[in-house]
Short mmCIF file of C-alpha atoms in Angstrom, two decimals:
data_model
loop_
_atom_site.label_atom_id
_atom_site.label_comp_id
_atom_site.label_asym_id
_atom_site.label_seq_id
_atom_site.Cartn_x
_atom_site.Cartn_y
_atom_site.Cartn_z
CA MET A 1 -21.38 -20.93 -36.77
CA SER A 2 -17.54 -21.25 -36.48
CA GLU A 3 -17.11 -17.46 -36.63
CA PHE A 4 -19.56 -17.12 -33.73
CA LEU A 5 -17.69 -19.76 -31.74
CA THR A 6 -14.37 -18.00 -32.47
CA ASN A 7 -15.79 -14.62 -31.34
CA LEU A 8 -17.24 -16.19 -28.22
CA ILE A 9 -13.95 -17.87 -27.21
CA MET A 10 -12.00 -14.62 -27.89
CA SER A 11 -14.45 -12.63 -25.87
CA LEU A 12 -14.23 -15.08 -22.95
CA VAL A 13 -10.44 -15.03 -23.06
CA THR A 14 -9.96 -11.23 -23.29
CA GLY A 15 -12.74 -10.60 -20.80
CA GLY A 16 -11.23 -13.12 -18.30
CA TYR A 17 -7.76 -11.57 -18.77
CA MET A 18 -8.99 -8.09 -18.12
CA GLY A 19 -10.96 -9.31 -15.15
CA ILE A 20 -7.77 -10.65 -13.61
CA VAL A 21 -5.91 -7.33 -14.32
CA VAL A 22 -8.66 -5.30 -12.80
CA SER A 23 -8.85 -7.61 -9.74
CA LYS A 24 -5.03 -7.24 -9.24
CA ALA A 25 -5.26 -3.50 -9.56
CA VAL A 26 -8.04 -3.27 -7.07
CA ALA A 27 -6.16 -5.43 -4.54
CA PHE A 28 -3.12 -3.12 -4.84
CA SER A 29 -5.38 -0.08 -4.47
CA ASN A 30 -7.15 -1.47 -1.37
CA LEU A 31 -3.78 -2.13 0.39
CA LYS A 32 -2.56 1.30 -0.53
CA LYS A 33 -5.64 2.99 0.81
CA GLU A 34 -5.58 1.00 4.01
CA ALA A 35 -1.93 2.04 4.64
CA LEU A 36 -2.77 5.68 4.02
CA ARG A 37 -5.80 5.39 6.38
CA ILE A 38 -3.46 3.95 9.13
CA ILE A 39 -0.93 6.77 8.62
CA ARG A 40 -3.66 9.44 8.75
CA THR A 41 -4.94 8.18 12.04
CA ILE A 42 -1.63 9.03 13.75
CA ASP A 43 -1.97 12.22 15.73
CA THR A 44 0.76 14.47 17.15
CA LEU A 45 -1.43 16.29 19.69
CA GLY A 46 -2.44 14.58 22.84
CA PRO A 47 -2.19 14.45 26.66
CA LYS A 48 1.46 13.45 26.53
CA GLY A 49 2.51 16.51 24.46
CA ASN A 50 3.66 16.76 20.94
CA TYR A 51 4.41 12.98 20.32
CA PHE A 52 2.80 10.38 18.14
CA HIS A 53 -0.58 9.27 19.55
CA ASN A 54 -3.19 6.76 18.13
CA THR A 55 -0.51 4.45 16.94
CA GLU A 56 -2.22 1.10 17.67
CA ARG A 57 -2.65 0.30 14.00
CA VAL A 58 0.82 1.21 12.94
CA LYS A 59 1.83 -2.48 13.62
CA GLU A 60 -0.47 -3.36 10.68
CA LEU A 61 1.84 -1.68 8.14
CA PRO A 62 4.37 -4.62 7.94
CA LEU A 63 1.43 -6.92 7.28
CA LEU A 64 0.23 -4.60 4.37
CA SER A 65 3.90 -4.52 3.17
CA SER A 66 4.00 -8.31 3.22
CA GLU A 67 0.80 -8.53 1.19
CA LEU A 68 2.24 -6.06 -1.37
CA LEU A 69 5.35 -8.26 -1.57
CA GLY A 70 3.17 -11.37 -1.93
CA LEU A 71 1.41 -9.75 -4.89
CA LYS A 72 4.93 -9.06 -6.27
CA HIS A 73 4.81 -5.29 -5.91
CA GLN A 74 8.38 -5.25 -4.51
CA GLY A 75 9.06 -1.43 -4.69
CA ALA A 76 5.68 -0.63 -2.98
CA GLY A 77 6.20 -3.30 -0.36
CA ARG A 78 9.76 -1.99 0.50
CA GLU A 79 8.56 1.59 0.65
CA LEU A 80 5.78 0.72 3.01
CA MET A 81 8.26 -1.12 5.27
CA ARG A 82 10.53 1.86 5.11
CA ILE A 83 7.61 4.09 6.30
CA PHE A 84 6.80 1.65 9.07
CA ASN A 85 10.41 1.70 10.30
CA ALA A 86 10.53 5.52 10.31
CA VAL A 87 7.24 5.84 12.18
CA ASN A 88 7.98 2.99 14.59
CA LYS A 89 11.34 4.52 15.45
CA GLU A 90 9.67 7.81 16.22
CA ILE A 91 7.05 6.10 18.46
CA TYR A 92 9.62 4.25 20.60
CA THR A 93 12.53 6.78 20.54
CA PRO A 94 10.88 10.20 19.86
CA SER A 95 13.15 12.99 18.74
CA GLU A 96 13.30 16.26 20.54
CA ASP A 97 12.30 18.20 17.40
CA PRO A 98 8.45 18.15 16.99
CA SER A 99 8.78 19.28 13.34
CA LEU A 100 10.48 15.93 12.56
CA ARG A 101 7.27 14.06 13.46
CA SER A 102 5.12 16.38 11.20
CA LYS A 103 7.68 15.87 8.44
CA ILE A 104 7.54 12.07 8.84
CA LEU A 105 3.78 12.01 8.68
CA GLU A 106 3.63 14.30 5.67
CA GLU A 107 6.29 12.51 3.73
CA SER A 108 4.63 9.14 4.56
CA GLN A 109 1.31 10.28 3.28
CA VAL A 110 2.88 11.65 0.03
CA THR A 111 4.94 8.44 -0.48
CA VAL A 112 1.88 6.14 0.02
CA ARG A 113 -0.22 8.23 -2.40
CA LYS A 114 2.57 7.94 -4.98
CA LEU A 115 2.99 4.22 -4.71
CA LYS A 116 2.69 2.50 -8.03
CA PRO A 117 2.01 -1.14 -8.81
CA SER A 118 4.63 -3.24 -10.58
CA LYS A 119 3.50 -3.61 -14.10
CA LYS A 120 4.88 -7.12 -14.79
CA PRO A 121 2.88 -8.89 -12.09
CA LEU A 122 -0.12 -6.68 -12.78
CA PHE A 123 -0.25 -7.76 -16.41
CA ASN A 124 1.06 -11.26 -16.14
CA PRO A 125 -1.66 -13.55 -17.48
CA PHE A 126 -0.07 -16.68 -15.93
CA ASP A 127 0.05 -15.34 -12.36
CA LEU A 128 -3.37 -15.62 -10.87
CA SER A 129 -2.42 -14.78 -7.32
CA LEU A 130 -4.63 -12.24 -5.52
#
């Protein structure tokens, strides 16, 4: 009976721990996907010429960055804020070179796709923040 109890407790502890890790990974992945979705909606073709259009949701990027920082993914949060700054600058003070806008969008998408979660907060069993 004691062996059964030991196995049951160990199963509950390891299962609970893995559930927390998976939940943290899913939260990171969802934030990353939402940031990528926002960047992909930005368009450079529109009635005003070759400038950024459909930028209403860009202001959500700092919120996503803040959420990443709250989950203790410092590198990913800073990168997302850097992307926001570059896109926002191009929205409000567009450059004369249209290829720069395409480059910003392309690099932003690549950077967001490559964002990695910080391993320490992801696997920390004592940090239950989601």
